[in-house]
Amino acid sequence: MISHKKYMKIAIKLAKKGIGKTSPNPLVGCLIVKRNRIVGKGWHKRYGDLHAEVYALKNAGKRARGATMYVTLEPCSHWGKTPPCTEKIVKAGIREVIIGSRDPNPIVNGYEELKMRGIKTRIGILEEECKKLNEAYMKWIKKKVPFVIVKSAVSLDGKIATKTGDSKYITSMEARSYVHQLRSGVDAVMVGINTVLKDNPQLDVRLARGKNPMKVIVDSKLKLPLRAKVVKKEPDRLIVATTNKASKNKIKKLQQMGAIVLVLKQKKGLVDLKQLMKRLGKLGITSIMIEGGAELNASAIKEGIVDKIVFFISPKMIGNGIGAIGDLGINKVDKSIRLKKVSYREIGKDIVVEGYI
């Protein structure tokens, strides 16, 4: 008996090779199997490049005729930067197509198109795993706003710094390297101005391989120093979110350096985070990792823009220090925010806890 799940797992692994390179397109992996042998492999390598199905068909060549195709996401059936994959699948003589998950993009109709063209087609194999691959893409397509992760590194007693503000380093080198790996997989990293003023971070991926993300600084009064590392290094990858409290002269200087400055409406004197997400979505940013302090983390959660929490917990105790999340207005334990689909794993000497809001 053919194990569809076995082959879809391989297709998922192939899709992951495109992490950090395909946005705002989805991650897609494709496998072509004939007589229980893999004859073709492909994945979407970067935005604007050939789709996974096309790479797999090229790899398989004439062996594709009469074979079964496994693809993590519904094949496209429309003309975009590349021709429709459904046409190439039909032309290659593929006998059966096994699809992991539907594409929420309303112009994609590959499942029905392939069935209409007489190809045996199934959908929903390892669907949850395939959807997780593209959780950012799927939210952006449906709601036109980015998928938002709040990431924090805390001590065993929940502190991100001592009472003096010292935070270097709570977690291990292995955990910090993994954070840089996570950064390379998102479109942007976001912090508040207080984090910039206190830590002067670079927000790059120097401890891992991959691309540097865009840097989003939430700064309602535009206190951002022009000599800060986030400004000096790759200013063309910097987005500053501010309000009409900002100096017009400073806005102009940042723009001349190559930065994007978004002047947004205020909410209780601060940048309106919901409006910021809409503006970032319009810029094609599908995923953001917030690495802010307690105030920004709490504001993001209260505004309902957060989808996922990733906490690195170190086996250290600090005592009277600075917490990871500010006031959420919760007075009773039974009103606390409960994460869903929670997972745990060890990285170095630290534990990573992930869950969805």
mmCIF file with all atom_site columns, N, CA and C in Angstrom, residues 106-169:
data_model
loop_
_atom_site.group_PDB
_atom_site.id
_atom_site.type_symbol
_atom_site.label_atom_id
_atom_site.label_alt_id
_atom_site.label_comp_id
_atom_site.label_asym_id
_atom_site.label_entity_id
_atom_site.label_seq_id
_atom_site.pdbx_PDB_ins_code
_atom_site.Cartn_x
_atom_site.Cartn_y
_atom_site.Cartn_z
_atom_site.occupancy
_atom_site.B_iso_or_equiv
_atom_site.pdbx_formal_charge
_atom_site.auth_seq_id
_atom_site.auth_comp_id
_atom_site.auth_asym_id
_atom_site.auth_atom_id
_atom_site.pdbx_PDB_model_num
ATOM 1   N N  . PRO A 1 106 ? -8.050  33.553 -3.431  1.00 0.00 ? 106 PRO A N  1
ATOM 2   C CA . PRO A 1 106 ? -9.273  33.290 -4.208  1.00 0.00 ? 106 PRO A CA 1
ATOM 3   C C  . PRO A 1 106 ? -9.037  33.058 -5.696  1.00 0.00 ? 106 PRO A C  1
ATOM 4   N N  . ILE A 1 107 ? -7.892  33.483 -6.230  1.00 0.00 ? 107 ILE A N  1
ATOM 5   C CA . ILE A 1 107 ? -7.644  33.277 -7.667  1.00 0.00 ? 107 ILE A CA 1
ATOM 6   C C  . ILE A 1 107 ? -7.036  31.900 -7.945  1.00 0.00 ? 107 ILE A C  1
ATOM 7   N N  . VAL A 1 108 ? -6.719  31.154 -6.875  1.00 0.00 ? 108 VAL A N  1
ATOM 8   C CA . VAL A 1 108 ? -6.173  29.803 -7.046  1.00 0.00 ? 108 VAL A CA 1
ATOM 9   C C  . VAL A 1 108 ? -7.318  28.793 -6.989  1.00 0.00 ? 108 VAL A C  1
ATOM 10  N N  . ASN A 1 109 ? -7.403  27.960 -7.994  1.00 0.00 ? 109 ASN A N  1
ATOM 11  C CA . ASN A 1 109 ? -8.482  26.972 -8.049  1.00 0.00 ? 109 ASN A CA 1
ATOM 12  C C  . ASN A 1 109 ? -7.946  25.661 -8.639  1.00 0.00 ? 109 ASN A C  1
ATOM 13  N N  . GLY A 1 110 ? -6.722  25.313 -8.255  1.00 0.00 ? 110 GLY A N  1
ATOM 14  C CA . GLY A 1 110 ? -6.040  24.174 -8.858  1.00 0.00 ? 110 GLY A CA 1
ATOM 15  C C  . GLY A 1 110 ? -6.689  22.835 -8.608  1.00 0.00 ? 110 GLY A C  1
ATOM 16  N N  . TYR A 1 111 ? -7.246  22.643 -7.416  1.00 0.00 ? 111 TYR A N  1
ATOM 17  C CA . TYR A 1 111 ? -7.868  21.356 -7.073  1.00 0.00 ? 111 TYR A CA 1
ATOM 18  C C  . TYR A 1 111 ? -9.015  21.046 -8.028  1.00 0.00 ? 111 TYR A C  1
ATOM 19  N N  . GLU A 1 112 ? -9.947  22.009 -8.174  1.00 0.00 ? 112 GLU A N  1
ATOM 20  C CA . GLU A 1 112 ? -11.089 21.805 -9.067  1.00 0.00 ? 112 GLU A CA 1
ATOM 21  C C  . GLU A 1 112 ? -10.651 21.729 -10.530 1.00 0.00 ? 112 GLU A C  1
ATOM 22  N N  . GLU A 1 113 ? -9.686  22.553 -10.892 1.00 0.00 ? 113 GLU A N  1
ATOM 23  C CA . GLU A 1 113 ? -9.197  22.578 -12.276 1.00 0.00 ? 113 GLU A CA 1
ATOM 24  C C  . GLU A 1 113 ? -8.618  21.216 -12.689 1.00 0.00 ? 113 GLU A C  1
ATOM 25  N N  . LEU A 1 114 ? -7.811  20.630 -11.806 1.00 0.00 ? 114 LEU A N  1
ATOM 26  C CA . LEU A 1 114 ? -7.196  19.333 -12.118 1.00 0.00 ? 114 LEU A CA 1
ATOM 27  C C  . LEU A 1 114 ? -8.263  18.239 -12.227 1.00 0.00 ? 114 LEU A C  1
ATOM 28  N N  . LYS A 1 115 ? -9.232  18.269 -11.321 1.00 0.00 ? 115 LYS A N  1
ATOM 29  C CA . LYS A 1 115 ? -10.323 17.277 -11.377 1.00 0.00 ? 115 LYS A CA 1
ATOM 30  C C  . LYS A 1 115 ? -11.111 17.413 -12.675 1.00 0.00 ? 115 LYS A C  1
ATOM 31  N N  . MET A 1 116 ? -11.363 18.656 -13.055 1.00 0.00 ? 116 MET A N  1
ATOM 32  C CA . MET A 1 116 ? -12.120 18.930 -14.274 1.00 0.00 ? 116 MET A CA 1
ATOM 33  C C  . MET A 1 116 ? -11.366 18.425 -15.512 1.00 0.00 ? 116 MET A C  1
ATOM 34  N N  . ARG A 1 117 ? -10.017 18.450 -15.415 1.00 0.00 ? 117 ARG A N  1
ATOM 35  C CA . ARG A 1 117 ? -9.202  18.016 -16.544 1.00 0.00 ? 117 ARG A CA 1
ATOM 36  C C  . ARG A 1 117 ? -8.978  16.498 -16.548 1.00 0.00 ? 117 ARG A C  1
ATOM 37  N N  . GLY A 1 118 ? -9.651  15.802 -15.624 1.00 0.00 ? 118 GLY A N  1
ATOM 38  C CA . GLY A 1 118 ? -9.611  14.342 -15.620 1.00 0.00 ? 118 GLY A CA 1
ATOM 39  C C  . GLY A 1 118 ? -8.484  13.707 -14.834 1.00 0.00 ? 118 GLY A C  1
ATOM 40  N N  . ILE A 1 119 ? -7.803  14.508 -13.996 1.00 0.00 ? 119 ILE A N  1
ATOM 41  C CA . ILE A 1 119 ? -6.722  13.956 -13.176 1.00 0.00 ? 119 ILE A CA 1
ATOM 42  C C  . ILE A 1 119 ? -7.268  13.591 -11.801 1.00 0.00 ? 119 ILE A C  1
ATOM 43  N N  . LYS A 1 120 ? -6.972  12.387 -11.354 1.00 0.00 ? 120 LYS A N  1
ATOM 44  C CA . LYS A 1 120 ? -7.398  11.951 -10.020 1.00 0.00 ? 120 LYS A CA 1
ATOM 45  C C  . LYS A 1 120 ? -6.710  12.847 -8.995  1.00 0.00 ? 120 LYS A C  1
ATOM 46  N N  . THR A 1 121 ? -7.504  13.466 -8.134  1.00 0.00 ? 121 THR A N  1
ATOM 47  C CA . THR A 1 121 ? -6.947  14.474 -7.213  1.00 0.00 ? 121 THR A CA 1
ATOM 48  C C  . THR A 1 121 ? -7.509  14.299 -5.810  1.00 0.00 ? 121 THR A C  1
ATOM 49  N N  . ARG A 1 122 ? -6.608  14.330 -4.816  1.00 0.00 ? 122 ARG A N  1
ATOM 50  C CA . ARG A 1 122 ? -7.006  14.266 -3.402  1.00 0.00 ? 122 ARG A CA 1
ATOM 51  C C  . ARG A 1 122 ? -6.417  15.453 -2.666  1.00 0.00 ? 122 ARG A C  1
ATOM 52  N N  . ILE A 1 123 ? -7.097  15.896 -1.623  1.00 0.00 ? 123 ILE A N  1
ATOM 53  C CA . ILE A 1 123 ? -6.611  17.041 -0.846  1.00 0.00 ? 123 ILE A CA 1
ATOM 54  C C  . ILE A 1 123 ? -6.784  16.756 0.643   1.00 0.00 ? 123 ILE A C  1
ATOM 55  N N  . GLY A 1 124 ? -5.859  17.310 1.470   1.00 0.00 ? 124 GLY A N  1
ATOM 56  C CA . GLY A 1 124 ? -5.977  17.172 2.919   1.00 0.00 ? 124 GLY A CA 1
ATOM 57  C C  . GLY A 1 124 ? -5.034  16.162 3.544   1.00 0.00 ? 124 GLY A C  1
ATOM 58  N N  . ILE A 1 125 ? -3.992  15.725 2.828   1.00 0.00 ? 125 ILE A N  1
ATOM 59  C CA . ILE A 1 125 ? -3.004  14.798 3.399   1.00 0.00 ? 125 ILE A CA 1
ATOM 60  C C  . ILE A 1 125 ? -2.002  15.613 4.228   1.00 0.00 ? 125 ILE A C  1
ATOM 61  N N  . LEU A 1 126 ? -1.883  15.288 5.523   1.00 0.00 ? 126 LEU A N  1
ATOM 62  C CA . LEU A 1 126 ? -1.054  16.047 6.480   1.00 0.00 ? 126 LEU A CA 1
ATOM 63  C C  . LEU A 1 126 ? -1.404  17.541 6.406   1.00 0.00 ? 126 LEU A C  1
ATOM 64  N N  . GLU A 1 127 ? -2.698  17.799 6.379   1.00 0.00 ? 127 GLU A N  1
ATOM 65  C CA . GLU A 1 127 ? -3.190  19.166 6.176   1.00 0.00 ? 127 GLU A CA 1
ATOM 66  C C  . GLU A 1 127 ? -2.691  20.149 7.224   1.00 0.00 ? 127 GLU A C  1
ATOM 67  N N  . GLU A 1 128 ? -2.727  19.773 8.510   1.00 0.00 ? 128 GLU A N  1
ATOM 68  C CA . GLU A 1 128 ? -2.307  20.696 9.568   1.00 0.00 ? 128 GLU A CA 1
ATOM 69  C C  . GLU A 1 128 ? -0.832  21.074 9.427   1.00 0.00 ? 128 GLU A C  1
ATOM 70  N N  . GLU A 1 129 ? 0.010   20.077 9.126   1.00 0.00 ? 129 GLU A N  1
ATOM 71  C CA . GLU A 1 129 ? 1.442   20.353 8.953   1.00 0.00 ? 129 GLU A CA 1
ATOM 72  C C  . GLU A 1 129 ? 1.673   21.268 7.751   1.00 0.00 ? 129 GLU A C  1
ATOM 73  N N  . CYS A 1 130 ? 0.926   21.024 6.689   1.00 0.00 ? 130 CYS A N  1
ATOM 74  C CA . CYS A 1 130 ? 1.069   21.854 5.484   1.00 0.00 ? 130 CYS A CA 1
ATOM 75  C C  . CYS A 1 130 ? 0.568   23.273 5.723   1.00 0.00 ? 130 CYS A C  1
ATOM 76  N N  . LYS A 1 131 ? -0.501  23.416 6.498   1.00 0.00 ? 131 LYS A N  1
ATOM 77  C CA . LYS A 1 131 ? -1.014  24.754 6.823   1.00 0.00 ? 131 LYS A CA 1
ATOM 78  C C  . LYS A 1 131 ? -0.027  25.523 7.701   1.00 0.00 ? 131 LYS A C  1
ATOM 79  N N  . LYS A 1 132 ? 0.594   24.808 8.648   1.00 0.00 ? 132 LYS A N  1
ATOM 80  C CA . LYS A 1 132 ? 1.554   25.461 9.547   1.00 0.00 ? 132 LYS A CA 1
ATOM 81  C C  . LYS A 1 132 ? 2.739   26.025 8.770   1.00 0.00 ? 132 LYS A C  1
ATOM 82  N N  . LEU A 1 133 ? 3.156   25.320 7.726   1.00 0.00 ? 133 LEU A N  1
ATOM 83  C CA . LEU A 1 133 ? 4.232   25.807 6.854   1.00 0.00 ? 133 LEU A CA 1
ATOM 84  C C  . LEU A 1 133 ? 3.954   27.226 6.389   1.00 0.00 ? 133 LEU A C  1
ATOM 85  N N  . ASN A 1 134 ? 2.687   27.496 6.085   1.00 0.00 ? 134 ASN A N  1
ATOM 86  C CA . ASN A 1 134 ? 2.294   28.759 5.461   1.00 0.00 ? 134 ASN A CA 1
ATOM 87  C C  . ASN A 1 134 ? 1.333   29.572 6.313   1.00 0.00 ? 134 ASN A C  1
ATOM 88  N N  . GLU A 1 135 ? 1.477   29.483 7.644   1.00 0.00 ? 135 GLU A N  1
ATOM 89  C CA . GLU A 1 135 ? 0.551   30.200 8.516   1.00 0.00 ? 135 GLU A CA 1
ATOM 90  C C  . GLU A 1 135 ? 0.629   31.716 8.295   1.00 0.00 ? 135 GLU A C  1
ATOM 91  N N  . ALA A 1 136 ? 1.821   32.224 7.988   1.00 0.00 ? 136 ALA A N  1
ATOM 92  C CA . ALA A 1 136 ? 1.958   33.667 7.744   1.00 0.00 ? 136 ALA A CA 1
ATOM 93  C C  . ALA A 1 136 ? 1.307   34.048 6.414   1.00 0.00 ? 136 ALA A C  1
ATOM 94  N N  . TYR A 1 137 ? 1.615   33.306 5.375   1.00 0.00 ? 137 TYR A N  1
ATOM 95  C CA . TYR A 1 137 ? 1.043   33.567 4.047   1.00 0.00 ? 137 TYR A CA 1
ATOM 96  C C  . TYR A 1 137 ? -0.480  33.507 4.100   1.00 0.00 ? 137 TYR A C  1
ATOM 97  N N  . MET A 1 138 ? -1.014  32.493 4.803   1.00 0.00 ? 138 MET A N  1
ATOM 98  C CA . MET A 1 138 ? -2.464  32.311 4.835   1.00 0.00 ? 138 MET A CA 1
ATOM 99  C C  . MET A 1 138 ? -3.173  33.460 5.539   1.00 0.00 ? 138 MET A C  1
ATOM 100 N N  . LYS A 1 139 ? -2.576  33.949 6.641   1.00 0.00 ? 139 LYS A N  1
ATOM 101 C CA . LYS A 1 139 ? -3.201  35.094 7.328   1.00 0.00 ? 139 LYS A CA 1
ATOM 102 C C  . LYS A 1 139 ? -3.132  36.341 6.456   1.00 0.00 ? 139 LYS A C  1
ATOM 103 N N  . TRP A 1 140 ? -1.992  36.555 5.820   1.00 0.00 ? 140 TRP A N  1
ATOM 104 C CA . TRP A 1 140 ? -1.806  37.755 4.992   1.00 0.00 ? 140 TRP A CA 1
ATOM 105 C C  . TRP A 1 140 ? -2.762  37.752 3.806   1.00 0.00 ? 140 TRP A C  1
ATOM 106 N N  . ILE A 1 141 ? -2.944  36.602 3.168   1.00 0.00 ? 141 ILE A N  1
ATOM 107 C CA . ILE A 1 141 ? -3.861  36.499 2.030   1.00 0.00 ? 141 ILE A CA 1
ATOM 108 C C  . ILE A 1 141 ? -5.302  36.772 2.473   1.00 0.00 ? 141 ILE A C  1
ATOM 109 N N  . LYS A 1 142 ? -5.692  36.217 3.639   1.00 0.00 ? 142 LYS A N  1
ATOM 110 C CA . LYS A 1 142 ? -7.081  36.351 4.095   1.00 0.00 ? 142 LYS A CA 1
ATOM 111 C C  . LYS A 1 142 ? -7.383  37.726 4.679   1.00 0.00 ? 142 LYS A C  1
ATOM 112 N N  . LYS A 1 143 ? -6.430  38.271 5.482   1.00 0.00 ? 143 LYS A N  1
ATOM 113 C CA . LYS A 1 143 ? -6.727  39.493 6.241   1.00 0.00 ? 143 LYS A CA 1
ATOM 114 C C  . LYS A 1 143 ? -5.892  40.702 5.848   1.00 0.00 ? 143 LYS A C  1
ATOM 115 N N  . LYS A 1 144 ? -4.908  40.498 4.980   1.00 0.00 ? 144 LYS A N  1
ATOM 116 C CA . LYS A 1 144 ? -4.037  41.580 4.504   1.00 0.00 ? 144 LYS A CA 1
ATOM 117 C C  . LYS A 1 144 ? -3.207  42.221 5.611   1.00 0.00 ? 144 LYS A C  1
ATOM 118 N N  . VAL A 1 145 ? -2.985  41.467 6.696   1.00 0.00 ? 145 VAL A N  1
ATOM 119 C CA . VAL A 1 145 ? -2.087  41.930 7.766   1.00 0.00 ? 145 VAL A CA 1
ATOM 120 C C  . VAL A 1 145 ? -1.090  40.806 8.073   1.00 0.00 ? 145 VAL A C  1
ATOM 121 N N  . PRO A 1 146 ? 0.071   41.149 8.670   1.00 0.00 ? 146 PRO A N  1
ATOM 122 C CA . PRO A 1 146 ? 1.081   40.127 8.936   1.00 0.00 ? 146 PRO A CA 1
ATOM 123 C C  . PRO A 1 146 ? 0.700   39.163 10.066  1.00 0.00 ? 146 PRO A C  1
ATOM 124 N N  . PHE A 1 147 ? 1.306   37.985 10.026  1.00 0.00 ? 147 PHE A N  1
ATOM 125 C CA . PHE A 1 147 ? 1.265   37.016 11.117  1.00 0.00 ? 147 PHE A CA 1
ATOM 126 C C  . PHE A 1 147 ? 2.283   37.495 12.144  1.00 0.00 ? 147 PHE A C  1
ATOM 127 N N  . VAL A 1 148 ? 1.866   37.624 13.410  1.00 0.00 ? 148 VAL A N  1
ATOM 128 C CA . VAL A 1 148 ? 2.719   38.257 14.427  1.00 0.00 ? 148 VAL A CA 1
ATOM 129 C C  . VAL A 1 148 ? 3.105   37.270 15.524  1.00 0.00 ? 148 VAL A C  1
ATOM 130 N N  . ILE A 1 149 ? 4.413   37.193 15.766  1.00 0.00 ? 149 ILE A N  1
ATOM 131 C CA . ILE A 1 149 ? 4.979   36.357 16.826  1.00 0.00 ? 149 ILE A CA 1
ATOM 132 C C  . ILE A 1 149 ? 5.560   37.280 17.901  1.00 0.00 ? 149 ILE A C  1
ATOM 133 N N  . VAL A 1 150 ? 5.264   37.012 19.165  1.00 0.00 ? 150 VAL A N  1
ATOM 134 C CA . VAL A 1 150 ? 5.958   37.694 20.257  1.00 0.00 ? 150 VAL A CA 1
ATOM 135 C C  . VAL A 1 150 ? 7.004   36.733 20.793  1.00 0.00 ? 150 VAL A C  1
ATOM 136 N N  . LYS A 1 151 ? 8.259   37.134 20.700  1.00 0.00 ? 151 LYS A N  1
ATOM 137 C CA . LYS A 1 151 ? 9.364   36.292 21.182  1.00 0.00 ? 151 LYS A CA 1
ATOM 138 C C  . LYS A 1 151 ? 10.023  36.975 22.382  1.00 0.00 ? 151 LYS A C  1
ATOM 139 N N  . SER A 1 152 ? 10.338  36.186 23.391  1.00 0.00 ? 152 SER A N  1
ATOM 140 C CA . SER A 1 152 ? 11.037  36.746 24.549  1.00 0.00 ? 152 SER A CA 1
ATOM 141 C C  . SER A 1 152 ? 11.963  35.698 25.148  1.00 0.00 ? 152 SER A C  1
ATOM 142 N N  . ALA A 1 153 ? 13.038  36.167 25.757  1.00 0.00 ? 153 ALA A N  1
ATOM 143 C CA . ALA A 1 153 ? 13.972  35.292 26.482  1.00 0.00 ? 153 ALA A CA 1
ATOM 144 C C  . ALA A 1 153 ? 13.883  35.656 27.957  1.00 0.00 ? 153 ALA A C  1
ATOM 145 N N  . VAL A 1 154 ? 13.473  34.698 28.785  1.00 0.00 ? 154 VAL A N  1
ATOM 146 C CA . VAL A 1 154 ? 13.212  34.998 30.197  1.00 0.00 ? 154 VAL A CA 1
ATOM 147 C C  . VAL A 1 154 ? 13.954  34.036 31.122  1.00 0.00 ? 154 VAL A C  1
ATOM 148 N N  . SER A 1 155 ? 14.149  34.500 32.351  1.00 0.00 ? 155 SER A N  1
ATOM 149 C CA . SER A 1 155 ? 14.695  33.635 33.396  1.00 0.00 ? 155 SER A CA 1
ATOM 150 C C  . SER A 1 155 ? 13.596  32.690 33.876  1.00 0.00 ? 155 SER A C  1
ATOM 151 N N  . LEU A 1 156 ? 13.967  31.756 34.730  1.00 0.00 ? 156 LEU A N  1
ATOM 152 C CA . LEU A 1 156 ? 12.997  30.791 35.255  1.00 0.00 ? 156 LEU A CA 1
ATOM 153 C C  . LEU A 1 156 ? 11.864  31.495 36.004  1.00 0.00 ? 156 LEU A C  1
ATOM 154 N N  . ASP A 1 157 ? 12.163  32.654 36.586  1.00 0.00 ? 157 ASP A N  1
ATOM 155 C CA . ASP A 1 157 ? 11.130  33.404 37.297  1.00 0.00 ? 157 ASP A CA 1
ATOM 156 C C  . ASP A 1 157 ? 10.545  34.534 36.444  1.00 0.00 ? 157 ASP A C  1
ATOM 157 N N  . GLY A 1 158 ? 10.658  34.406 35.106  1.00 0.00 ? 158 GLY A N  1
ATOM 158 C CA . GLY A 1 158 ? 9.928   35.274 34.189  1.00 0.00 ? 158 GLY A CA 1
ATOM 159 C C  . GLY A 1 158 ? 10.470  36.667 33.962  1.00 0.00 ? 158 GLY A C  1
ATOM 160 N N  . LYS A 1 159 ? 11.754  36.871 34.187  1.00 0.00 ? 159 LYS A N  1
ATOM 161 C CA . LYS A 1 159 ? 12.337  38.206 34.016  1.00 0.00 ? 159 LYS A CA 1
ATOM 162 C C  . LYS A 1 159 ? 13.175  38.281 32.737  1.00 0.00 ? 159 LYS A C  1
ATOM 163 N N  . ILE A 1 160 ? 13.114  39.431 32.055  1.00 0.00 ? 160 ILE A N  1
ATOM 164 C CA . ILE A 1 160 ? 13.924  39.631 30.851  1.00 0.00 ? 160 ILE A CA 1
ATOM 165 C C  . ILE A 1 160 ? 15.183  40.439 31.150  1.00 0.00 ? 160 ILE A C  1
ATOM 166 N N  . ALA A 1 161 ? 15.269  40.980 32.372  1.00 0.00 ? 161 ALA A N  1
ATOM 167 C CA . ALA A 1 161 ? 16.444  41.764 32.774  1.00 0.00 ? 161 ALA A CA 1
ATOM 168 C C  . ALA A 1 161 ? 16.445  41.923 34.301  1.00 0.00 ? 161 ALA A C  1
ATOM 169 N N  . THR A 1 162 ? 17.600  42.300 34.830  1.00 0.00 ? 162 THR A N  1
ATOM 170 C CA . THR A 1 162 ? 17.682  42.597 36.264  1.00 0.00 ? 162 THR A CA 1
ATOM 171 C C  . THR A 1 162 ? 17.030  43.952 36.527  1.00 0.00 ? 162 THR A C  1
ATOM 172 N N  . LYS A 1 163 ? 16.925  44.351 37.790  1.00 0.00 ? 163 LYS A N  1
ATOM 173 C CA . LYS A 1 163 ? 16.290  45.646 38.104  1.00 0.00 ? 163 LYS A CA 1
ATOM 174 C C  . LYS A 1 163 ? 17.105  46.829 37.577  1.00 0.00 ? 163 LYS A C  1
ATOM 175 N N  . THR A 1 164 ? 18.399  46.584 37.255  1.00 0.00 ? 164 THR A N  1
ATOM 176 C CA . THR A 1 164 ? 19.227  47.659 36.684  1.00 0.00 ? 164 THR A CA 1
ATOM 177 C C  . THR A 1 164 ? 19.108  47.713 35.162  1.00 0.00 ? 164 THR A C  1
ATOM 178 N N  . GLY A 1 165 ? 18.399  46.731 34.598  1.00 0.00 ? 165 GLY A N  1
ATOM 179 C CA . GLY A 1 165 ? 18.214  46.699 33.146  1.00 0.00 ? 165 GLY A CA 1
ATOM 180 C C  . GLY A 1 165 ? 19.177  45.794 32.407  1.00 0.00 ? 165 GLY A C  1
ATOM 181 N N  . ASP A 1 166 ? 20.086  45.122 33.129  1.00 0.00 ? 166 ASP A N  1
ATOM 182 C CA . ASP A 1 166 ? 21.044  44.225 32.466  1.00 0.00 ? 166 ASP A CA 1
ATOM 183 C C  . ASP A 1 166 ? 20.338  42.957 31.981  1.00 0.00 ? 166 ASP A C  1
ATOM 184 N N  . SER A 1 167 ? 20.556  42.613 30.696  1.00 0.00 ? 167 SER A N  1
ATOM 185 C CA . SER A 1 167 ? 19.886  41.435 30.129  1.00 0.00 ? 167 SER A CA 1
ATOM 186 C C  . SER A 1 167 ? 20.828  40.535 29.334  1.00 0.00 ? 167 SER A C  1
ATOM 187 N N  . LYS A 1 168 ? 22.100  40.831 29.340  1.00 0.00 ? 168 LYS A N  1
ATOM 188 C CA . LYS A 1 168 ? 23.063  40.062 28.531  1.00 0.00 ? 168 LYS A CA 1
ATOM 189 C C  . LYS A 1 168 ? 23.849  39.081 29.385  1.00 0.00 ? 168 LYS A C  1
ATOM 190 N N  . TYR A 1 169 ? 23.713  37.788 29.169  1.00 0.00 ? 169 TYR A N  1
ATOM 191 C CA . TYR A 1 169 ? 22.693  37.161 28.333  1.00 0.00 ? 169 TYR A CA 1
ATOM 192 C C  . TYR A 1 169 ? 21.945  36.196 29.207  1.00 0.00 ? 169 TYR A C  1
#
